[in-house]
XYZ file of C-alpha atoms in Angstrom:
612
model
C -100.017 45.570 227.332
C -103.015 48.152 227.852
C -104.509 50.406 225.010
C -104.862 54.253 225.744
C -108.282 53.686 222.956
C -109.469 50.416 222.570
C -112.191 51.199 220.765
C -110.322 52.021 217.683
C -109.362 48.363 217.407
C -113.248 47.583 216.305
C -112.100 49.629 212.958
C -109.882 46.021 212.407
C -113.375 44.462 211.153
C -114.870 46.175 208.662
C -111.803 47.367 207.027
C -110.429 44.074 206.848
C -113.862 42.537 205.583
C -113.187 45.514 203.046
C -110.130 44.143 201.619
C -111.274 40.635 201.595
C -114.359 41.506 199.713
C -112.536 43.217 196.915
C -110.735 40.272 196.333
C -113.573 37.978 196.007
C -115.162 40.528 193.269
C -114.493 39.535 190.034
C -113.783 41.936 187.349
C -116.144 43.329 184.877
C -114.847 42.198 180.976
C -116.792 42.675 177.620
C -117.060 39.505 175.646
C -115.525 39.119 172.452
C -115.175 36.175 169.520
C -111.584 35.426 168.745
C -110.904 31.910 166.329
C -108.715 29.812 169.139
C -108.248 30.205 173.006
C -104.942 28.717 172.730
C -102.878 32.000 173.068
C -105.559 33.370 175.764
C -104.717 30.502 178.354
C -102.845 33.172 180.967
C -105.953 35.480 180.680
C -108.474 32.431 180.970
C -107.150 31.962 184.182
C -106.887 35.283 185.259
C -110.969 35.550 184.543
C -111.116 31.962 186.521
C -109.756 33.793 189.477
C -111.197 36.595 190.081
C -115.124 34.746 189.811
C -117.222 36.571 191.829
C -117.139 35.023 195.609
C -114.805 32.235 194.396
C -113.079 30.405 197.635
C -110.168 32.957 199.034
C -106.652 31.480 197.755
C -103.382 32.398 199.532
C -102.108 35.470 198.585
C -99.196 37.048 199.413
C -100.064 40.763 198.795
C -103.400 40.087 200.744
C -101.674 39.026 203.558
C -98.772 41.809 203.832
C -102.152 44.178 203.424
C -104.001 42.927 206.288
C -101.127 42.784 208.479
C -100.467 46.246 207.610
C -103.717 47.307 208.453
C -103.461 45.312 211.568
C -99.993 47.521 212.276
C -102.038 50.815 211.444
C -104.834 49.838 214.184
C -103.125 49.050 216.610
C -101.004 52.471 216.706
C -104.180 53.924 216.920
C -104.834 52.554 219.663
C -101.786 53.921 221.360
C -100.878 50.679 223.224
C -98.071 51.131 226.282
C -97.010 48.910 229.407
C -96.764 49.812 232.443
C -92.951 49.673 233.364
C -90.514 50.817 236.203
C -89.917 53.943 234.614
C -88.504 56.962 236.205
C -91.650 59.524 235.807
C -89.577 62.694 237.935
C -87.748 64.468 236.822
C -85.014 63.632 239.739
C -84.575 60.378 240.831
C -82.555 59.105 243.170
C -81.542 55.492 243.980
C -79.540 54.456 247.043
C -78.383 50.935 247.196
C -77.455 49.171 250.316
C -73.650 48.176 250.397
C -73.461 46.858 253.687
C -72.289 43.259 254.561
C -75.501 41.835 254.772
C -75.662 42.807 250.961
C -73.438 39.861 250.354
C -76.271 36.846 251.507
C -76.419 34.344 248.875
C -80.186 33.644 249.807
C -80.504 35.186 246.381
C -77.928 34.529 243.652
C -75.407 35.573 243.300
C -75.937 37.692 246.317
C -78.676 40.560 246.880
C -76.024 43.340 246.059
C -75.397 42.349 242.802
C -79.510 41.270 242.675
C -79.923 44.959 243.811
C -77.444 46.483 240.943
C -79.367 44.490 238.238
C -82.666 46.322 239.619
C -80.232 50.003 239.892
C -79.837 49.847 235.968
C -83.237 48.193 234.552
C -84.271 51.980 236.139
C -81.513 53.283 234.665
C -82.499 51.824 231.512
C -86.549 53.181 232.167
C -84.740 56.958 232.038
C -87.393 58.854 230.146
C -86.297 62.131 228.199
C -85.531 65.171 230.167
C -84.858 63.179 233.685
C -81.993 62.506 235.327
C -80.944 59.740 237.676
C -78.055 59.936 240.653
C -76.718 56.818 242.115
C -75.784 56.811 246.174
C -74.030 53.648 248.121
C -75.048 53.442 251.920
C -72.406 51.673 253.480
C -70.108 52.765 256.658
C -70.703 56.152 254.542
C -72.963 57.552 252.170
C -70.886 57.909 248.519
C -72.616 59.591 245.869
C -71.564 57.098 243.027
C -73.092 59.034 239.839
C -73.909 62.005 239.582
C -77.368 63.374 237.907
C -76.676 62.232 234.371
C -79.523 60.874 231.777
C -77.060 58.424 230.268
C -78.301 55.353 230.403
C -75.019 53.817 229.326
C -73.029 55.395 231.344
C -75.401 54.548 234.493
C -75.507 51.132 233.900
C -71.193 51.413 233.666
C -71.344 52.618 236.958
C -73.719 50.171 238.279
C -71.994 47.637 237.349
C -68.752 48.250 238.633
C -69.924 48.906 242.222
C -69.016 46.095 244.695
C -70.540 45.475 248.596
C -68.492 46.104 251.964
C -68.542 44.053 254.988
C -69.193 47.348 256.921
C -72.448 48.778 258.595
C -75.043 50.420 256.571
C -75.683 54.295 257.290
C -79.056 54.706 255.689
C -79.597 57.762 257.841
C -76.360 59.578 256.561
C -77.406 58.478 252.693
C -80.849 59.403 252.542
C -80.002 62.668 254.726
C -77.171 63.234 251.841
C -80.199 62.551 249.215
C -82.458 64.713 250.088
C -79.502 67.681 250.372
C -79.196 67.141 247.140
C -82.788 67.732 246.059
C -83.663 70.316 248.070
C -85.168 73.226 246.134
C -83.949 71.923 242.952
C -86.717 69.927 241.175
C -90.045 71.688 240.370
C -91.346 68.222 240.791
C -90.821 65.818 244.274
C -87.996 63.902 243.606
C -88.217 60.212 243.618
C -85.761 59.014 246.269
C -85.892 54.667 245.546
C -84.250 52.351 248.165
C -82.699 49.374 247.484
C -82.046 47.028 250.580
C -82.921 44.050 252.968
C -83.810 46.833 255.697
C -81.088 45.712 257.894
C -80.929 49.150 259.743
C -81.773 51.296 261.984
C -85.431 52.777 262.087
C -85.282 56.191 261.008
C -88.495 57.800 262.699
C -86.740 61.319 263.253
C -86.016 61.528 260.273
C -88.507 63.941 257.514
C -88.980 63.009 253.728
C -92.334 64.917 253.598
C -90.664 66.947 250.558
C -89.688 63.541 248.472
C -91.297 59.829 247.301
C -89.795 57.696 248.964
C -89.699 53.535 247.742
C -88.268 51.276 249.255
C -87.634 47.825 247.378
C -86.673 45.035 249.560
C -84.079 43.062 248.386
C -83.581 39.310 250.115
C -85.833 35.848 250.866
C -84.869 34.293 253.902
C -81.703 34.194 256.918
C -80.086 31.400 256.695
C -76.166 32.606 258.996
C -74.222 32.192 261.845
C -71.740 34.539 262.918
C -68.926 35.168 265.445
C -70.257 38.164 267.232
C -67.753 39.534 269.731
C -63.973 38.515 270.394
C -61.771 39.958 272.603
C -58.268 39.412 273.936
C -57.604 40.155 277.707
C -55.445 39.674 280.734
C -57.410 38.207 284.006
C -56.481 40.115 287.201
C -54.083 36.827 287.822
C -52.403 37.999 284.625
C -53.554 34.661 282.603
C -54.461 35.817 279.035
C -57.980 34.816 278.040
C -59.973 35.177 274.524
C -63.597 35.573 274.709
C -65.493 34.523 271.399
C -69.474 35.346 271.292
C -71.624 32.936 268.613
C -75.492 33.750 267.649
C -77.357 31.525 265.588
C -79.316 33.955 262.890
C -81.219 31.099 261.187
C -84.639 29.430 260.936
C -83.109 26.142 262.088
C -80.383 24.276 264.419
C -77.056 24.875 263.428
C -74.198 22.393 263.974
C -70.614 23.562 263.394
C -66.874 23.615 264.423
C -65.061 26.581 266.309
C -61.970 26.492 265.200
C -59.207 28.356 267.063
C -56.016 29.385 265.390
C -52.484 31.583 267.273
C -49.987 32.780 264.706
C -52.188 30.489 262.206
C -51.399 27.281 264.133
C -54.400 25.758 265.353
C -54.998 25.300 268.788
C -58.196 24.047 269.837
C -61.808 23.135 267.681
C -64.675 23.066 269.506
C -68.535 21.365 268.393
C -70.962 24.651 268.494
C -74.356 23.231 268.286
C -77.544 26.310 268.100
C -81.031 26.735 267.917
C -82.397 29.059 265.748
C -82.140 32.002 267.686
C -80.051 31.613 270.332
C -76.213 32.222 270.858
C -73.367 30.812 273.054
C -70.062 32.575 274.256
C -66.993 30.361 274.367
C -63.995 31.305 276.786
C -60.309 30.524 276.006
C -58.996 30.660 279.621
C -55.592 30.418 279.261
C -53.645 30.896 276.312
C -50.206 30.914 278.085
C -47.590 34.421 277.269
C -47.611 33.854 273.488
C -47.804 37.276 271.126
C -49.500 37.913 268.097
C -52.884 36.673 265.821
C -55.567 34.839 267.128
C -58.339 33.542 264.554
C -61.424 32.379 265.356
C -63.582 30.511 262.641
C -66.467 28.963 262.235
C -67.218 26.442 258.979
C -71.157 27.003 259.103
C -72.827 26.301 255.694
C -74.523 29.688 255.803
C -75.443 32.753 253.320
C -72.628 35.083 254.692
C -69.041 34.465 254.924
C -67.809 37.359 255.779
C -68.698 36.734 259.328
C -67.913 33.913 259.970
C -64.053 34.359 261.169
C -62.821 36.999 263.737
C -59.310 38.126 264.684
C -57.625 39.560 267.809
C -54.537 40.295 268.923
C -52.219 39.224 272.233
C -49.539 40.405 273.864
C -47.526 39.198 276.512
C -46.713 40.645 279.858
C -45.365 44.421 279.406
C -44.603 46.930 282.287
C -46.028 49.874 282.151
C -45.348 53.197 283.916
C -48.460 55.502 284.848
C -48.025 58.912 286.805
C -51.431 59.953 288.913
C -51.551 63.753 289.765
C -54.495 64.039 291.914
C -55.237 65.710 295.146
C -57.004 61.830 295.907
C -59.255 59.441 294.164
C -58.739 56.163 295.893
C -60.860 54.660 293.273
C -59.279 55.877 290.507
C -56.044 54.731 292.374
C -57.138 51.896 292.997
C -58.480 50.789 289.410
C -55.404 52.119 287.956
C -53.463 49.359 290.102
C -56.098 46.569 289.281
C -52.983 45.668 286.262
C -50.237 44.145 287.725
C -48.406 45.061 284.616
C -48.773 48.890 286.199
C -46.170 50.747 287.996
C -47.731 53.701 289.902
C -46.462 56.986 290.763
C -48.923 59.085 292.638
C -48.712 62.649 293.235
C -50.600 65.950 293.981
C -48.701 68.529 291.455
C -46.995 68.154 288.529
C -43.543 67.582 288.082
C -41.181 69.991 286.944
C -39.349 67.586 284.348
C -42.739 66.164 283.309
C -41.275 66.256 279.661
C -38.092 64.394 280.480
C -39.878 61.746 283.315
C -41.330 59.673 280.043
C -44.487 58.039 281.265
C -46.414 55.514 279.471
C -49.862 57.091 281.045
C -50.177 60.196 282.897
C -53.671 60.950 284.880
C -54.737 64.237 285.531
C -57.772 64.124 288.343
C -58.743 67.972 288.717
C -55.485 69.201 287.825
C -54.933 71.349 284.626
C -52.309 70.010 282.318
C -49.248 72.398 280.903
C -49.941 73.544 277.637
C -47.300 71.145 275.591
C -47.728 67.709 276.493
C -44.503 65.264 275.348
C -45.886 62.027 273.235
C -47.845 59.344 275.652
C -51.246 58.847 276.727
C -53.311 60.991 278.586
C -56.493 60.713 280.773
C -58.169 64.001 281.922
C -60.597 63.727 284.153
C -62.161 66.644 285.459
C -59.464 69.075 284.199
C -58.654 70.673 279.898
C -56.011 70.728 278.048
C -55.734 73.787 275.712
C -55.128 72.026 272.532
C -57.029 68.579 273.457
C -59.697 66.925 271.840
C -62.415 69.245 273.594
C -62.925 72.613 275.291
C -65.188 73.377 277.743
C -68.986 74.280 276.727
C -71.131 75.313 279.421
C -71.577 74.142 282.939
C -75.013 71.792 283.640
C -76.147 70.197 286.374
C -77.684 66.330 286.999
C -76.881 65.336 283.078
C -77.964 62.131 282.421
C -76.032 59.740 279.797
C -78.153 58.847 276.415
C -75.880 57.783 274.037
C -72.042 56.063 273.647
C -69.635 55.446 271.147
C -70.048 51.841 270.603
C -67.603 51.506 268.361
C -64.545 52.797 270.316
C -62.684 50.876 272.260
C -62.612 52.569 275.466
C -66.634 51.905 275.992
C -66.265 48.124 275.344
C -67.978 46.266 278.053
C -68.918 49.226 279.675
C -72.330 49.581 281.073
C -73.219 54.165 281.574
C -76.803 53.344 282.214
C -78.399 55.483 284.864
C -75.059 56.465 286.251
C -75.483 59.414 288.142
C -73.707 62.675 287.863
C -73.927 65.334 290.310
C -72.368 68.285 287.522
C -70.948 68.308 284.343
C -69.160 70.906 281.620
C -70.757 69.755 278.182
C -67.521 70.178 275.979
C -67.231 71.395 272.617
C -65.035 69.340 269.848
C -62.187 70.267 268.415
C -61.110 69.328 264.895
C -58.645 66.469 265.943
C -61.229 64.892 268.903
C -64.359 62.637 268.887
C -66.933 62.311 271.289
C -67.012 59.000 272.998
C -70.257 60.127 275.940
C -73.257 61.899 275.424
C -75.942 63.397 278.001
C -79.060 64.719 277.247
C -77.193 68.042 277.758
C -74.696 67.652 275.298
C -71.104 65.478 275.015
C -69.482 64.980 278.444
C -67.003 62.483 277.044
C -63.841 62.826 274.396
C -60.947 61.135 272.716
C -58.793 61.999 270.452
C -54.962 61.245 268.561
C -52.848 63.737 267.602
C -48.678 64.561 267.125
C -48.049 61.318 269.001
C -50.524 62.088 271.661
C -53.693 59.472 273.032
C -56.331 61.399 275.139
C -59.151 60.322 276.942
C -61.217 63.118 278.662
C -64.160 63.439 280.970
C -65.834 66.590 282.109
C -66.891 65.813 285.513
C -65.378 65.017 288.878
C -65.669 61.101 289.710
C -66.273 61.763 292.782
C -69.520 63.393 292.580
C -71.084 60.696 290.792
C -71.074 57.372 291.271
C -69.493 55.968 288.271
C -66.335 54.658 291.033
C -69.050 52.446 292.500
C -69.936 50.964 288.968
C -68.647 47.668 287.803
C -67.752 48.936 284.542
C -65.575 51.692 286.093
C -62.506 49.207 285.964
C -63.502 48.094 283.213
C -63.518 51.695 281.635
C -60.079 52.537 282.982
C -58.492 49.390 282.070
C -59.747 50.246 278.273
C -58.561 53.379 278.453
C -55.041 52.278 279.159
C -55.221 50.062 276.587
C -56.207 52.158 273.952
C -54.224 55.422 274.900
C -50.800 53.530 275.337
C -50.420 51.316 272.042
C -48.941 48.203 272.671
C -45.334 48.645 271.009
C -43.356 46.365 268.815
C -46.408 43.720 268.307
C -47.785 41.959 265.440
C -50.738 44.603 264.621
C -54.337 45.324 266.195
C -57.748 44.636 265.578
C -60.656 47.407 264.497
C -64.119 46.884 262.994
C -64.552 47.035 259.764
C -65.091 50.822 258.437
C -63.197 52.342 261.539
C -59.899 54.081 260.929
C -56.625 52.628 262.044
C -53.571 54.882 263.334
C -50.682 53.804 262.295
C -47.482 54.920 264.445
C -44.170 55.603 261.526
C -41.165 57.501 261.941
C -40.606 60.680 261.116
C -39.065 60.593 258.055
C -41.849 58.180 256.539
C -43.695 59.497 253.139
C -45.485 56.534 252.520
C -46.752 53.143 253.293
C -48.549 50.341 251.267
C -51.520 48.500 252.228
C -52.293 44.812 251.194
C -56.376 44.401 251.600
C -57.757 41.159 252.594
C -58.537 40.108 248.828
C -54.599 41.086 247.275
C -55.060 44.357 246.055
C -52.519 47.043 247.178
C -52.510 51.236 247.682
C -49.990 53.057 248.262
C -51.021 55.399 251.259
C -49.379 59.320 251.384
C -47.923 59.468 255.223
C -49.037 63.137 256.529
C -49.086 63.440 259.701
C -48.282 61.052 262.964
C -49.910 59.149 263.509
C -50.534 57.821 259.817
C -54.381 57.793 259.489
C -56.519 54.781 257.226
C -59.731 54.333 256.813
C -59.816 52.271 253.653
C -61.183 49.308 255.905
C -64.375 48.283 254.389
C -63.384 44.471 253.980
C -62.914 42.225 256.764
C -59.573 40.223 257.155
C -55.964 40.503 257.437
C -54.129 43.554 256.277
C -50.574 43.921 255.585
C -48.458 47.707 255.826
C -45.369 47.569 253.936
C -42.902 50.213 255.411
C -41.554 51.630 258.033
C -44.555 51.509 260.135
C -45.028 50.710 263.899
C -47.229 47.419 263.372
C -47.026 45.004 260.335
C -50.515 44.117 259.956
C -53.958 45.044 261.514
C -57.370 42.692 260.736
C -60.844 43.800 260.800
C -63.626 42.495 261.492
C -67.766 42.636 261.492
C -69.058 42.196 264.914
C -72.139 43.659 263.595
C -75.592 41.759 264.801
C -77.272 44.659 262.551
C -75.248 42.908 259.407
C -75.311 39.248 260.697
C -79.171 39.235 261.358
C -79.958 38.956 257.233
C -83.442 38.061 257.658
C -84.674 41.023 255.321
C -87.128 43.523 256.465
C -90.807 43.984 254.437
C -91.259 47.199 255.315
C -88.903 50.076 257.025
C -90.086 52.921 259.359
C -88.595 56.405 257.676
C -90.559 59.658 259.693
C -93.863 59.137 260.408
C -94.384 56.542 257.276
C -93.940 52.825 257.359
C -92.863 52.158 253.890
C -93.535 48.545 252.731
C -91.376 46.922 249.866
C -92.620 47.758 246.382
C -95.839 49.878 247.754
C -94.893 53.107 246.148
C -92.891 51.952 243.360
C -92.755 54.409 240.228
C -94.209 53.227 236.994
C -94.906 55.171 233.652
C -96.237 54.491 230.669
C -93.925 52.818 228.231
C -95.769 53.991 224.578
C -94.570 52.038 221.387
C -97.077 53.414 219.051
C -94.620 54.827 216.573
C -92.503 51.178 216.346
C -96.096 50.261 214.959
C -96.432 53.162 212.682
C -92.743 52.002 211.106
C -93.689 48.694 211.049
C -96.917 49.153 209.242
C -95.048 51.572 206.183
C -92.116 48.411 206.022
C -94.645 46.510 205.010
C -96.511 48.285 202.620
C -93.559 49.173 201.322
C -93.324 45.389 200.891
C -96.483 44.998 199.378
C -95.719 47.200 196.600
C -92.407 45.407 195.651
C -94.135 42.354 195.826
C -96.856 43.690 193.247
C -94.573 45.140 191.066
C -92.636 42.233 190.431
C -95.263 40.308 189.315
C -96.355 43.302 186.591
């Protein structure tokens, strides 16, 4: 507690010695002869007591007095502590909901740690500010809006619960400051609330905001299944690939434990230093269909990462139609799985529609207009209602970003691939882009009415992407993802991705079981059926008439398995450390003090008067 004037405190002294004083004084009487002191006992001692500088005797009323006085001073004073207040008249706190969130390095895990900080500033809301309350997970989701309610803020708070998906701190403080902008006269207070486990954000401009950032974690204490995938070897043998990284500070010692159709198969002993990681290959896991769980039972901080699921099919045939005027690479990638039957030709068919091909390739050929339902690669060549159209021409563009996340780029390496020319292409609503080049997105994929399209702006063979060793790689991904395996148990996304679901046509809805019980009903729209509720990881069941019964998710994420929490994170030119620009104000009591001083002198008087 500080004191805005000390000084005034020195009154306590003399004003007190005041009080005291007039109670040692004894009062002035004139003497007079009466015949017996018998009846004048009472006032004998009343003129005993009040003998000039006679010792002090308790006294009640003295007492309630001085502390009043004491009460009085000390409101003078104008005492106040310094408190995480909220001293703009904006403030906005974003708390991290990613997985990492969930560590139990601090109990009962930093999100919930994090919350109890959200509403202690909720609770510091001075008159005439207001407070909004963002959630960076897989998306930024404004949770409260401005309000000054503490009650209600804390209500909110509270009910919040952590994903197991990444954190977008870029999207939520972007979303922040777009809600600011030009709408405080003061600079808005924009607080942070996370273990830093993201991406620096050095492009990114707060000059028009304060920005804290409050670090919220101790130590990394996890293991985690990193990668799994399910895959045929060129000899058709199905094999399951299951990547492990030690995150801690020390050895780890634990058992893999491998589970098909939730019968276990194999355990292995995983033993890791701190730091490093191993990658454990199922070779051959015979023709069986369906689930495969990887686990780990490592006493760690995070759960959530510490099982994985996949799914496998057995052998299908497949038949693929290439219309190209000849790309024996492509060709001969495209024939690199056996479970492929071939067609190759230079126009297009006629009675394309009625032909029904699982995968149809169009190398520098221009598809019809209406395409029946199947998958589609277009390489080189536009489709009038695909994911993209065509941009502008460029030449020597050079690739600078993927989509990690979907499937076709698994595994595959674009770094310094060269590419003689390109069209950049421009998005359409239904498509995504999947390859970037520092001229602009040479790579799409979208799903729409049925249809799976992969596209790719430039000719193959004027770059030398065919020589790559992730150009199989990229074609066999492509057939996997743009012909869906049919009639299998489910698939397997990461967590926050959105999952199509293939229903007949007659199909209004669908319900969804989430990993922890709880289930939605889900309004069918369109085909395919489109969820993105996925921000747990585990098994999820559809109810209804739905192409797949179940799909899993899972983290994969080193960004959310790493937990070792970041001091200090790098936001535009500014490395903000944890708690260095944390807003206080002054948190002034003075008029409890006043109150407290007139309840006692109100007191005192009763006190007096009832011994009148």
């Amino acid at each position: 507690m500080t004191f805005h004037l000390p000084l005034i405190l020195l009154m306590l002294i003399p004003l007190a010695a005041a009080i005291i004083f007039l109670y040692l004084l004894k009062m002035k009487r004139k003497e007079k002869l009466v015949s017996s002191i018998m009846l004048w006992q009472d006032a004998a001692a009343d003129i005993e007591a009040n003998a000039p500088f006679q010792k002090l005797k308790k006294n009640l009323l003295l007492f309630l007095q001085l502390l009043a006085l004491l009460m009085l001073a000390l409101s003078l004073a104008q005492p106040y502590v310094k408190a995480k207040k909220v001293s703009n008249s904006k403030t906005i706190v974003i708390i991290d909901s990613s997985a990492s969130m969930k560590s139990t390095d601090i109990q009962p895990s930093r999100f919930e740690y994090a919350k109890s900080q959200a509403i202690k500033i909720a609770n510091g809301i001075t008159h005439g500010n207001t407070m909004l309350v963002i959630t960076a997970g897989d998306k930024a989701r404004v949770e409260a809006a401005f309000t000054s309610d503490r009650k209600k803020l804390a209500e909110i708070i509270s009910s919040l619960k952590a994903t197991d998906t990444r954190c977008d701190m870029r999207q939520a403080i972007a979303l922040a400051l777009s809600l600011v902008s030009g709408k405080s006269a003061a600079p808005p207070n924009i607080i942070v609330m996370s273990d830093g486990g993201f991406d620096s954000l050095t492009d990114l401009q707060v000059s028009q905001a304060k920005l804290d950032f409050v670090c919220i974690g101790k130590s990394s204490n996890n293991a985690a299944i990193t990668g799994m995938a399910a895959r045929k070897a060129f000899s058709g043998k199905q094999q399951v690939y299951i990547g492990i990284k030690n995150y801690s500070d020390a050895k780890q010692s634990f058992n893999l434990e491998l589970y098909i159709n939730d019968k276990l198969y194999d355990i292995r002993e995983i033993s890791l230093q701190a730091g490093s990681s191993c990658q454990e290959m199922i070779n051959d896991v015979g023709g069986v269909s369906g689930r495969v769980t990887a686990k780990i039972d490592a006493k760690d901080d995070l759960i959530s990462d510490n099982s994985a699921y996949v799914y496998m099919t057995g052998k299908r045939e497949l038949s693929a139609l290439l219309i190209s005027p000849g790309n024996v690479f492509l060709q001969n990638a495209l024939n690199m799985d056996t479970g492929i039957n071939l067609a190759r030709t230079t126009s297009i068919p006629p009675d394309l529609q009625k032909l029904d091909y699982d995968l149809v390739v169009f190398d520098r050929v221009s598809p019809p207009e209406k395409l029946p339902v199947g998958g589609y690669l277009l390489i080189d060549s536009y489709l009038k209602d695909g994911p993209a159209s065509i941009d502008k021409a460029v030449a020597n563009p050079q690739i600078i970003d993927v989509s990690k996340n979907h499937p076709v780029n698994v595994y595959v390496q674009y770094s310094g691939i060269k590419i003689a020319k390109a069209n950049t292409l421009k998005m359409n609503e239904w498509g995504v882009p999947i390859i970037e080049s520092n001229q602009g997105v040479i790579g799409a994929a979208g799903i729409k009415d049925g249809r799976r399209i992969v596209q790719l702006s430039w000719n193959l063979l004027e770059s030398d992407f065919p020589l790559r060793t992730g150009f199989p790689i990229f074609i066999a991904n492509c057939i996997d993802w743009v012909i869906p395996v049919r009639n299998i148990l489910g698939e397997s996304i990461k967590t926050g991705s959105a999952i199509y679901i293939n229903v007949p046509s007659d199909t209004s809805s669908l319900t969804i079981t989430d990993p922890s019980g709880n289930k939605q009903d889900f309004a069918v729209n369109q085909n395919p059926a489109v969820f993105d509720g996925t921000n747990q990881a585990g098994i999820y069941k559809i109810s209804g008439n739905a192409g797949i019964k179940e799909f899993a998710c899972n983290i994969l994420s080193s960004q959310e398995s790493n937990t070792k929490p970041n001091k200090s994170i790098a936001i535009g030119t500014a490395n903000i450390k944890s708690g260095g620009k944390q807003a206080y104000a002054n948190h002034e009591f003075y008029g409890l003090l006043i109150a407290a001083a007139l309840l006692i002198l109100s007191i005192e008087w009763y006190v007096y008067h009832r011994r009148i």
